[in-house]
PDB file of C-alpha atoms in Angstrom:
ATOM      1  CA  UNK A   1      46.849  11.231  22.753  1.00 69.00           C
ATOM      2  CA  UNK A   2      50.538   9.826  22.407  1.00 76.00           C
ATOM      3  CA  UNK A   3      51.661   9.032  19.259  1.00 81.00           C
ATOM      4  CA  UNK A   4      51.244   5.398  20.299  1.00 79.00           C
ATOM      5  CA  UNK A   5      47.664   5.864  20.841  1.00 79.00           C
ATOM      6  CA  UNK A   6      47.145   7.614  17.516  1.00 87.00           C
ATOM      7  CA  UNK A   7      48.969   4.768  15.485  1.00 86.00           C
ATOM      8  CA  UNK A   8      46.289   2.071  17.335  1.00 81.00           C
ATOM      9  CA  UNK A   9      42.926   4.721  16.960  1.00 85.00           C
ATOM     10  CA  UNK A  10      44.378   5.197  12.697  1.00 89.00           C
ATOM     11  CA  UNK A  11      44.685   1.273  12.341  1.00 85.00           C
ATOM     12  CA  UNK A  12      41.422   0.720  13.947  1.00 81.00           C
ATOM     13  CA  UNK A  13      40.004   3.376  11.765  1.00 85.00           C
ATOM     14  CA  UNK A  14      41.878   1.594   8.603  1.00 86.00           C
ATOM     15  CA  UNK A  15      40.657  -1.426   9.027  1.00 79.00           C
ATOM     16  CA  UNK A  16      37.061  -0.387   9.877  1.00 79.00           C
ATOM     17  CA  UNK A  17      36.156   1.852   6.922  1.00 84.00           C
ATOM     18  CA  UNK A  18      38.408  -0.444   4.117  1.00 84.00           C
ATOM     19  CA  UNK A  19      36.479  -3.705   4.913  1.00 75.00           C
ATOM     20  CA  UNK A  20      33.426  -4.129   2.539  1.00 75.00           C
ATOM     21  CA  UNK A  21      30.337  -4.095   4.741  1.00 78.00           C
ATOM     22  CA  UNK A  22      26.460  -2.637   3.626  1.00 82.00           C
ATOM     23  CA  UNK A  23      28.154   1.008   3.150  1.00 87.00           C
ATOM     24  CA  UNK A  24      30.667  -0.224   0.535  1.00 86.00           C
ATOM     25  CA  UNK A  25      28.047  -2.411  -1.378  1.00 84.00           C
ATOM     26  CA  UNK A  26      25.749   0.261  -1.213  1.00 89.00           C
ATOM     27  CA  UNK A  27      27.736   2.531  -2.416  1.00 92.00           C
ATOM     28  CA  UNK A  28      29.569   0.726  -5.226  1.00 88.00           C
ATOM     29  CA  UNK A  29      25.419  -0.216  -6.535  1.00 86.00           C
ATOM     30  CA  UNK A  30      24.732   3.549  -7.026  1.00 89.00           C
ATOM     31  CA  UNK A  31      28.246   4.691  -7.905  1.00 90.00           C
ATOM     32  CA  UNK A  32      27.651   1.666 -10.865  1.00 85.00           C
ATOM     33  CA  UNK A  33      23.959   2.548 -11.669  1.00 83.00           C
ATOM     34  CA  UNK A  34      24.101   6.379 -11.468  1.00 87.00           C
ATOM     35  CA  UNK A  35      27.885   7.334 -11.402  1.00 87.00           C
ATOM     36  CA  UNK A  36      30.359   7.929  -8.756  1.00 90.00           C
ATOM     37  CA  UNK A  37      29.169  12.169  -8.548  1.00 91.00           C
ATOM     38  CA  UNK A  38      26.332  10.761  -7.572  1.00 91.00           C
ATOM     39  CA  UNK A  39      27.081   8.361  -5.063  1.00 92.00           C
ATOM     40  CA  UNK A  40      29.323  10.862  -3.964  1.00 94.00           C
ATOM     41  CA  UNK A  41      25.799  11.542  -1.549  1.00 96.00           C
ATOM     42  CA  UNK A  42      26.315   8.521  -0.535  1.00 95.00           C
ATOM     43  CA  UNK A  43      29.451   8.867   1.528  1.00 95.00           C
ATOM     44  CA  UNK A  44      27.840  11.942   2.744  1.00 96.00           C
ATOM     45  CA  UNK A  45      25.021  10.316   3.851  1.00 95.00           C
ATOM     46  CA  UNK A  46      27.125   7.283   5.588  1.00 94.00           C
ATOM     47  CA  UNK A  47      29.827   9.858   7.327  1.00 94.00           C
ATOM     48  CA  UNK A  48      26.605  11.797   8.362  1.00 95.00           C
ATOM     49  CA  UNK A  49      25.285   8.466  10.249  1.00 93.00           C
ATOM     50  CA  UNK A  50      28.681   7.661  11.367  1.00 92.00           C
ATOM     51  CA  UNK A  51      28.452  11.229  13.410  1.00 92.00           C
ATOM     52  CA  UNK A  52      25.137  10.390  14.523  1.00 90.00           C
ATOM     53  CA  UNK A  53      26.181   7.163  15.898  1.00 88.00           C
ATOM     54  CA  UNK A  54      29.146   8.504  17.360  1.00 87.00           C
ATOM     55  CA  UNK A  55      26.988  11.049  18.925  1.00 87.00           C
ATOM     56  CA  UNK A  56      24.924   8.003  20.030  1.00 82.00           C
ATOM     57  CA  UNK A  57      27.505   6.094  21.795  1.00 77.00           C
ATOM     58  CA  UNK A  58      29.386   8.893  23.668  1.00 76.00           C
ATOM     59  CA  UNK A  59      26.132  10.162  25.433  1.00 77.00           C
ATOM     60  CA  UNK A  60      25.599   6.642  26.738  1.00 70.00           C
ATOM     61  CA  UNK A  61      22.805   5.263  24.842  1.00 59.00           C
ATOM     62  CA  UNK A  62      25.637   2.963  22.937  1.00 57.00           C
ATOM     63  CA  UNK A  63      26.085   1.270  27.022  1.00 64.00           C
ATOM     64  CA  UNK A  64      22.227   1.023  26.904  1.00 68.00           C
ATOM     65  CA  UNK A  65      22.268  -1.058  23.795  1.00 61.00           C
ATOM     66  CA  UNK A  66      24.692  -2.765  25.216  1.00 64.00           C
ATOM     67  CA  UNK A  67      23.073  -3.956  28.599  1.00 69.00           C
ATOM     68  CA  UNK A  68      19.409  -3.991  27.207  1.00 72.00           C
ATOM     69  CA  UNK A  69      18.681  -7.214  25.600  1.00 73.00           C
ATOM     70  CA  UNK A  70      15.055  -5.888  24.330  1.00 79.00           C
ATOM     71  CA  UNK A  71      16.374  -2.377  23.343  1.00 71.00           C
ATOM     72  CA  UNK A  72      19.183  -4.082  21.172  1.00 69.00           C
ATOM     73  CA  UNK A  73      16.689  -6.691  19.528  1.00 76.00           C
ATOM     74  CA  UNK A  74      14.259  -3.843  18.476  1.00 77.00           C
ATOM     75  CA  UNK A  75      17.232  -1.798  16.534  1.00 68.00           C
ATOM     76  CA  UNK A  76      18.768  -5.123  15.512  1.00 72.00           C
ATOM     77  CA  UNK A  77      15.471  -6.271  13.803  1.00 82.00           C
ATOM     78  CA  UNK A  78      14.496  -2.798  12.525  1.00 75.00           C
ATOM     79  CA  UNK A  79      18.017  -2.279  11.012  1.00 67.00           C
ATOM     80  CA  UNK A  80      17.882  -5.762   9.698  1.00 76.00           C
ATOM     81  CA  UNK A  81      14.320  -5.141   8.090  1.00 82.00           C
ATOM     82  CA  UNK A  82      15.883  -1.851   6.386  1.00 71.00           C
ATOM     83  CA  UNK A  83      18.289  -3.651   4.679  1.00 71.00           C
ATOM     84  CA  UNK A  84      16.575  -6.421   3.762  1.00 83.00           C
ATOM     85  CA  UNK A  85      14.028  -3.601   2.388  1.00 80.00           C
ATOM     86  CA  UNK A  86      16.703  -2.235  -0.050  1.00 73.00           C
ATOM     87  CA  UNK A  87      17.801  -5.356  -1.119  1.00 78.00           C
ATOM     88  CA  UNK A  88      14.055  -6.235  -2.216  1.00 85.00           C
ATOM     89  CA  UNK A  89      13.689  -3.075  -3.822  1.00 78.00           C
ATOM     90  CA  UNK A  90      16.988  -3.964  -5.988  1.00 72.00           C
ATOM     91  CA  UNK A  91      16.247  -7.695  -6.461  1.00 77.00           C
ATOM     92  CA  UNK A  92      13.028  -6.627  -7.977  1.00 78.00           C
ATOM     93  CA  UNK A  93      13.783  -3.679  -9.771  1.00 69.00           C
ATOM     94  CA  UNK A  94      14.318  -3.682 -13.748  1.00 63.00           C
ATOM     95  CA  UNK A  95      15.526  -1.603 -16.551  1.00 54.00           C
ATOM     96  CA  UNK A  96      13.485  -0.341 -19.590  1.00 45.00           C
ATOM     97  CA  UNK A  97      14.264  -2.520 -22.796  1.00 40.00           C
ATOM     98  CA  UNK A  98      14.593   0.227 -24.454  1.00 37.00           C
ATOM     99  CA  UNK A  99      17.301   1.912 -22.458  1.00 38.00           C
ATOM    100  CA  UNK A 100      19.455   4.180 -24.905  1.00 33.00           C
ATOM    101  CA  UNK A 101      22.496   1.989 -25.886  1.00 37.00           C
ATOM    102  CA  UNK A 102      26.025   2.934 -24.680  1.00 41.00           C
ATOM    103  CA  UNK A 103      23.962   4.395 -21.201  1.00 42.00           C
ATOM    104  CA  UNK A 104      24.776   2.172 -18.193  1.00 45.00           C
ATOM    105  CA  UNK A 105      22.155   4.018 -16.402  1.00 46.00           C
ATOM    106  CA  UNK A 106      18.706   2.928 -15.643  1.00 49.00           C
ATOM    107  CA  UNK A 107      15.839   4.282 -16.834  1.00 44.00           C
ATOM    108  CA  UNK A 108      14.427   6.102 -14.024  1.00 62.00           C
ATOM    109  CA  UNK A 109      17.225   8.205 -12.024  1.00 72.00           C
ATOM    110  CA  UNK A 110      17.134   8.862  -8.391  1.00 82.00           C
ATOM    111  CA  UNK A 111      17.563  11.786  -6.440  1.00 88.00           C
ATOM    112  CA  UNK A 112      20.630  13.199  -4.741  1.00 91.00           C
ATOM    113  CA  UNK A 113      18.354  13.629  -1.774  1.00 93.00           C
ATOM    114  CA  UNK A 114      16.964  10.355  -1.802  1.00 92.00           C
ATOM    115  CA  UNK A 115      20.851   8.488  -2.040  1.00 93.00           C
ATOM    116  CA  UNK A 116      21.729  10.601   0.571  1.00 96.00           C
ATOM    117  CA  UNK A 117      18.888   9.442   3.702  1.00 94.00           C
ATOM    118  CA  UNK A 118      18.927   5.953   1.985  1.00 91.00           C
ATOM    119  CA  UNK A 119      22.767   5.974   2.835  1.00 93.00           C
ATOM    120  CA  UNK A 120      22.055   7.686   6.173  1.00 93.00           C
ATOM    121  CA  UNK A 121      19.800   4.809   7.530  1.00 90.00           C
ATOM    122  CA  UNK A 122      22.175   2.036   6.130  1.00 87.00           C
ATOM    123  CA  UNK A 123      24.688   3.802   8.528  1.00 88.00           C
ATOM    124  CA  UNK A 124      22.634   3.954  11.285  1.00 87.00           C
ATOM    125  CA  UNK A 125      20.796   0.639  11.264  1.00 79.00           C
ATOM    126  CA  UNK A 126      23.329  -1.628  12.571  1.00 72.00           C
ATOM    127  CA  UNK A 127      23.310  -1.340  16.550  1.00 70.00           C
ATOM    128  CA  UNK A 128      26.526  -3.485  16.574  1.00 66.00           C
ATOM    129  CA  UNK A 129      28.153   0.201  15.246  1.00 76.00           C
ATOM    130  CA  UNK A 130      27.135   1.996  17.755  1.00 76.00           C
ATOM    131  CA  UNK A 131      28.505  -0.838  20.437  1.00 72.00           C
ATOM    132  CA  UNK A 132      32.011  -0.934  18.391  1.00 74.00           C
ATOM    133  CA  UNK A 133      32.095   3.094  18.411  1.00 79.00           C
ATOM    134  CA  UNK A 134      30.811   2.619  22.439  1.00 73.00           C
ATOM    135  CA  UNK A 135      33.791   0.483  22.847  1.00 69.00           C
ATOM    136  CA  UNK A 136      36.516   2.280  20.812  1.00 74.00           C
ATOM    137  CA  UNK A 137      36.153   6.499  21.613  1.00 75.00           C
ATOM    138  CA  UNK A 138      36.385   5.787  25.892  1.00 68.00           C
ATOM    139  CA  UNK A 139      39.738   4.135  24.963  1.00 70.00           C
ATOM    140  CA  UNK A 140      41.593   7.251  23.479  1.00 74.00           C
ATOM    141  CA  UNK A 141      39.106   9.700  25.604  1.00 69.00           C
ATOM    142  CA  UNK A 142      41.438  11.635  28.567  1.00 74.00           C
ATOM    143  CA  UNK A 143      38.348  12.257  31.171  1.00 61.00           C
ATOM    144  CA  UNK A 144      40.584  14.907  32.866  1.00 73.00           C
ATOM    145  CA  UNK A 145      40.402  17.346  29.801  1.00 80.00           C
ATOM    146  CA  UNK A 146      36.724  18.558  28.023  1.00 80.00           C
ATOM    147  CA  UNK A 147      35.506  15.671  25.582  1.00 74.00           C
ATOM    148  CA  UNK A 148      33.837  17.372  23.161  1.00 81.00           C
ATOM    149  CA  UNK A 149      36.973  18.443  21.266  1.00 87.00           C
ATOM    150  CA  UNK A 150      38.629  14.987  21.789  1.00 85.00           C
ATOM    151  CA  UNK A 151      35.038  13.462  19.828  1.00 85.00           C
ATOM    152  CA  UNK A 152      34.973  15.848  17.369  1.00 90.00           C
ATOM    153  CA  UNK A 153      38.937  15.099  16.804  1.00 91.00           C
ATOM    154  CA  UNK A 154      38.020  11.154  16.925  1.00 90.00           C
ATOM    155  CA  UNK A 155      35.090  11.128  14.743  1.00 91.00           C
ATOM    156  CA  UNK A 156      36.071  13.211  12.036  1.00 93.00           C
ATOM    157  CA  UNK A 157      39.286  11.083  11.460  1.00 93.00           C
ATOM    158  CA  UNK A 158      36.380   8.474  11.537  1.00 92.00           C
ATOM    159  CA  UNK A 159      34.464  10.622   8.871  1.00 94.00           C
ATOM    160  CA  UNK A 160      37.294  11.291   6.954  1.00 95.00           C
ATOM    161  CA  UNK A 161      39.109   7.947   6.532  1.00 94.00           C
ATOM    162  CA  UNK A 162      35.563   6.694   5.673  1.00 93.00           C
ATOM    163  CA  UNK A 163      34.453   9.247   2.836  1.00 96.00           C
ATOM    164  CA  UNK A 164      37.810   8.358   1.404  1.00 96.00           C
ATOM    165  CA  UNK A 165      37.793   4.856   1.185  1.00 93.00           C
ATOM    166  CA  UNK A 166      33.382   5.103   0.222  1.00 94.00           C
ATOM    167  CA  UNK A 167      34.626   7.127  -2.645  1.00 95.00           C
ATOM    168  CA  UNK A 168      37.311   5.187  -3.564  1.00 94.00           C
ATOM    169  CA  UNK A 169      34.237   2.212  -3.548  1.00 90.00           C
ATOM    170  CA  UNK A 170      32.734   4.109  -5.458  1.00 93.00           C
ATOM    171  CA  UNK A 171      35.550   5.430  -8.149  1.00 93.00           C
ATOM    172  CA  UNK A 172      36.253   1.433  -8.783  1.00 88.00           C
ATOM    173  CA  UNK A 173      32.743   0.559  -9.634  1.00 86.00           C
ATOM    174  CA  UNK A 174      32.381   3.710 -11.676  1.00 87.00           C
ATOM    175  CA  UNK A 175      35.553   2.642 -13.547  1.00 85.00           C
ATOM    176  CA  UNK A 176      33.637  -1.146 -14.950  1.00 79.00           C
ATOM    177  CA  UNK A 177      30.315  -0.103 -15.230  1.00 75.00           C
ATOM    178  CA  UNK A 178      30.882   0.014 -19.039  1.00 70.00           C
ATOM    179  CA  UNK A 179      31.221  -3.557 -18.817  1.00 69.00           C
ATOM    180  CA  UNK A 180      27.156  -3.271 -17.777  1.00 56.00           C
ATOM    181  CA  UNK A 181      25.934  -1.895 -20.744  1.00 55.00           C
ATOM    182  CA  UNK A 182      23.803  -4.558 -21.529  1.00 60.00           C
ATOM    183  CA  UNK A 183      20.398  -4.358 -19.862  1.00 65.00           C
ATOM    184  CA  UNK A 184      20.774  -8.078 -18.812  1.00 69.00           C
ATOM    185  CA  UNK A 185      24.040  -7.206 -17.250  1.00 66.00           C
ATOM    186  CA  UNK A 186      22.209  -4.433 -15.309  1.00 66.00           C
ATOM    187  CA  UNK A 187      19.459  -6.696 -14.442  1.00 72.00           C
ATOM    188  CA  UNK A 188      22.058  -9.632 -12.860  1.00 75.00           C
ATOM    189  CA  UNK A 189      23.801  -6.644 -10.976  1.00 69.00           C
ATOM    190  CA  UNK A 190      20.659  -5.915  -9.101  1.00 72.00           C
ATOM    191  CA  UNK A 191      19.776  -9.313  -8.297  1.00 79.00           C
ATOM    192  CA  UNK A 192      23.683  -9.885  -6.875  1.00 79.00           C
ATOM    193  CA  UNK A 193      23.428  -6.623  -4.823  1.00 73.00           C
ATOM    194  CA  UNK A 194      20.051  -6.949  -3.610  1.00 78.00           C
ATOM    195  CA  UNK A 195      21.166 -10.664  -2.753  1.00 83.00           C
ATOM    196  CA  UNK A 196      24.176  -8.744  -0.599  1.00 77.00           C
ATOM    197  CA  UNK A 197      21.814  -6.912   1.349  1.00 72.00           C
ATOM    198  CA  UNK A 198      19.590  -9.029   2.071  1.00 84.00           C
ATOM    199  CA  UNK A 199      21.979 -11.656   3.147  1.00 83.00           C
ATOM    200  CA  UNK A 200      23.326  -8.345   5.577  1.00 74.00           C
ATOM    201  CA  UNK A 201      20.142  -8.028   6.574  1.00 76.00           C
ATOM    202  CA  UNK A 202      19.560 -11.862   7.629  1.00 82.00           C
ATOM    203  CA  UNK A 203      23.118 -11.666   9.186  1.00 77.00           C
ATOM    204  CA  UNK A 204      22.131  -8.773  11.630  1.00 65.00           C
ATOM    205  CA  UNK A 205      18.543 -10.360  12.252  1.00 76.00           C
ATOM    206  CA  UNK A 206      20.837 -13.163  13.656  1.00 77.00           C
ATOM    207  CA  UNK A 207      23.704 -11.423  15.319  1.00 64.00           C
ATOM    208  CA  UNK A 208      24.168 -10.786  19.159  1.00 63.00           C
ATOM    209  CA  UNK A 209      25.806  -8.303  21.209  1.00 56.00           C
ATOM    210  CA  UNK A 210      28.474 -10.219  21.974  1.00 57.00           C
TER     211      UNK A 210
END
C-alpha cells in the first residue's frame, strides 16, 4: 500500500479498537474482578475472534451477511442473546460476605480458559464486525498480487492495535479496583456491567445492516 493508504487503514484501526464497545467493558469487568494478568486472556481471546472474523469476511461469507436478510437476523439475534447472557450472569452474580478484607476479588475465581472462549464469542457475536471488516480489507487489498500476505499484514495490525488498547482497558481498571474493596462496591459493579451488556445486547437485537 502507499503510505497514504497506510495512514487511512492505521486511523481506521485507531479509532476502531480505542472506542469502548462489549470487548472493552468486558475486559475492564475481569481485569477489575480478577486482575489485569488475567484478563490478559481476554485480549487473546478478542484478537483470536477478530482473526476469525477477518477470516470470515475475506472468504465472502461477510458479503453473505450482508445480502441475506435471514442469515444476518439469525447471527444478529444469537450474538445479541450471548451478550445479553453474560450480562445476566453478572447482574445476578454475588460475592461471599465473608470475602477476605483488602481482596477485591470474588469468591469463586474463573479460569484462564474459560475468560479466554467467553472473550472469543463476545468477538465474534456481532455480525455488524464482520460487515465493517467486509467493507474495510477489499479497500487496501491489491487483487493483482496474492492476498493472503496482504490479510495476514491487515489483520495483525488489526490484532495488534487491539491487544494494545484491550490491555491498556484492562491496566486502567486494574489500577481502581482498590477503590472496590467493599463487597457492596463489588456487588454495584456487577449490576452496572451486566446492565452494559445487556443494553449491547438489546442494541444489536435492534440494529440493521445498514
Amino acid at each position: 500500500m502507499t503510505l497514504q493508504s497506510w495512514l487511512i487503514y492505521l486511523t481506521l484501526v485507531f479509532v476502531a479498537t480505542f472506542t469502548p464497545g462489549p470487548a472493552v467493558f468486558f475486559i475492564m469487568t475481569k481485569s477489575t474482578l480478577y486482575g489485569w494478568k488475567k484478563a490478559g486472556f481476554a485480549a487473546l481471546g478478542n484478537i483470536t475472534g477478530l482473526f476469525c472474523l477477518g477470516i470470515i469476511a475475506v472468504t465472502g461469507l461477510g458479503a453473505i451477511l450482508k445480502t441475506s436478510a435471514i442469515i444476518f437476523d439469525m447471527v444478529k439475534f444469537a450474538g445479541a442473546a450471548y451478550l445479553i447472557y453474560l450480562g445476566l450472569v453478572q447482574f445476578f452474580t454475588k460475592n461471599s460476605d465473608n470475602a477476605l478484607a483488602g481482596t477485591p476479588l470474588p469468591a469463586k475465581p474463573v479460569s484462564s480458559e474459560k475468560i479466554f472462549f467467553q472473550a472469543l464469542g463476545v468477538a465474534i457475536s456481532n455480525p455488524k464486525a464482520i460487515i465493517f471488516l467486509t467493507a474495510l480489507f477489499p479497500q487496501f487489498l491489491d487483487v493483482s498480487k496474492a492476498l493472503a500476505p496482504q490479510f495476514f499484514i491487515l489483520v495483525s495490525v488489526l490484532m495488534t492495535s487491539s491487544f494494545c488498547f484491550l490491555m491498556f482497558y484492562a491496566i486502567v481498571a486494574h489500577k481502581i479496583k482498590d477503590w472496590l474493596i467493599d463487597p457492596s462496591r463489588i456487588n454495584l459493579f456487577r449490576k452496572v456491567t451486566g446492565s452494559v451488556f445487556i443494553s449491547f445486547g438489546v442494541l444489536l437485537a435492534t440494529a440493521s445492516k445498514d
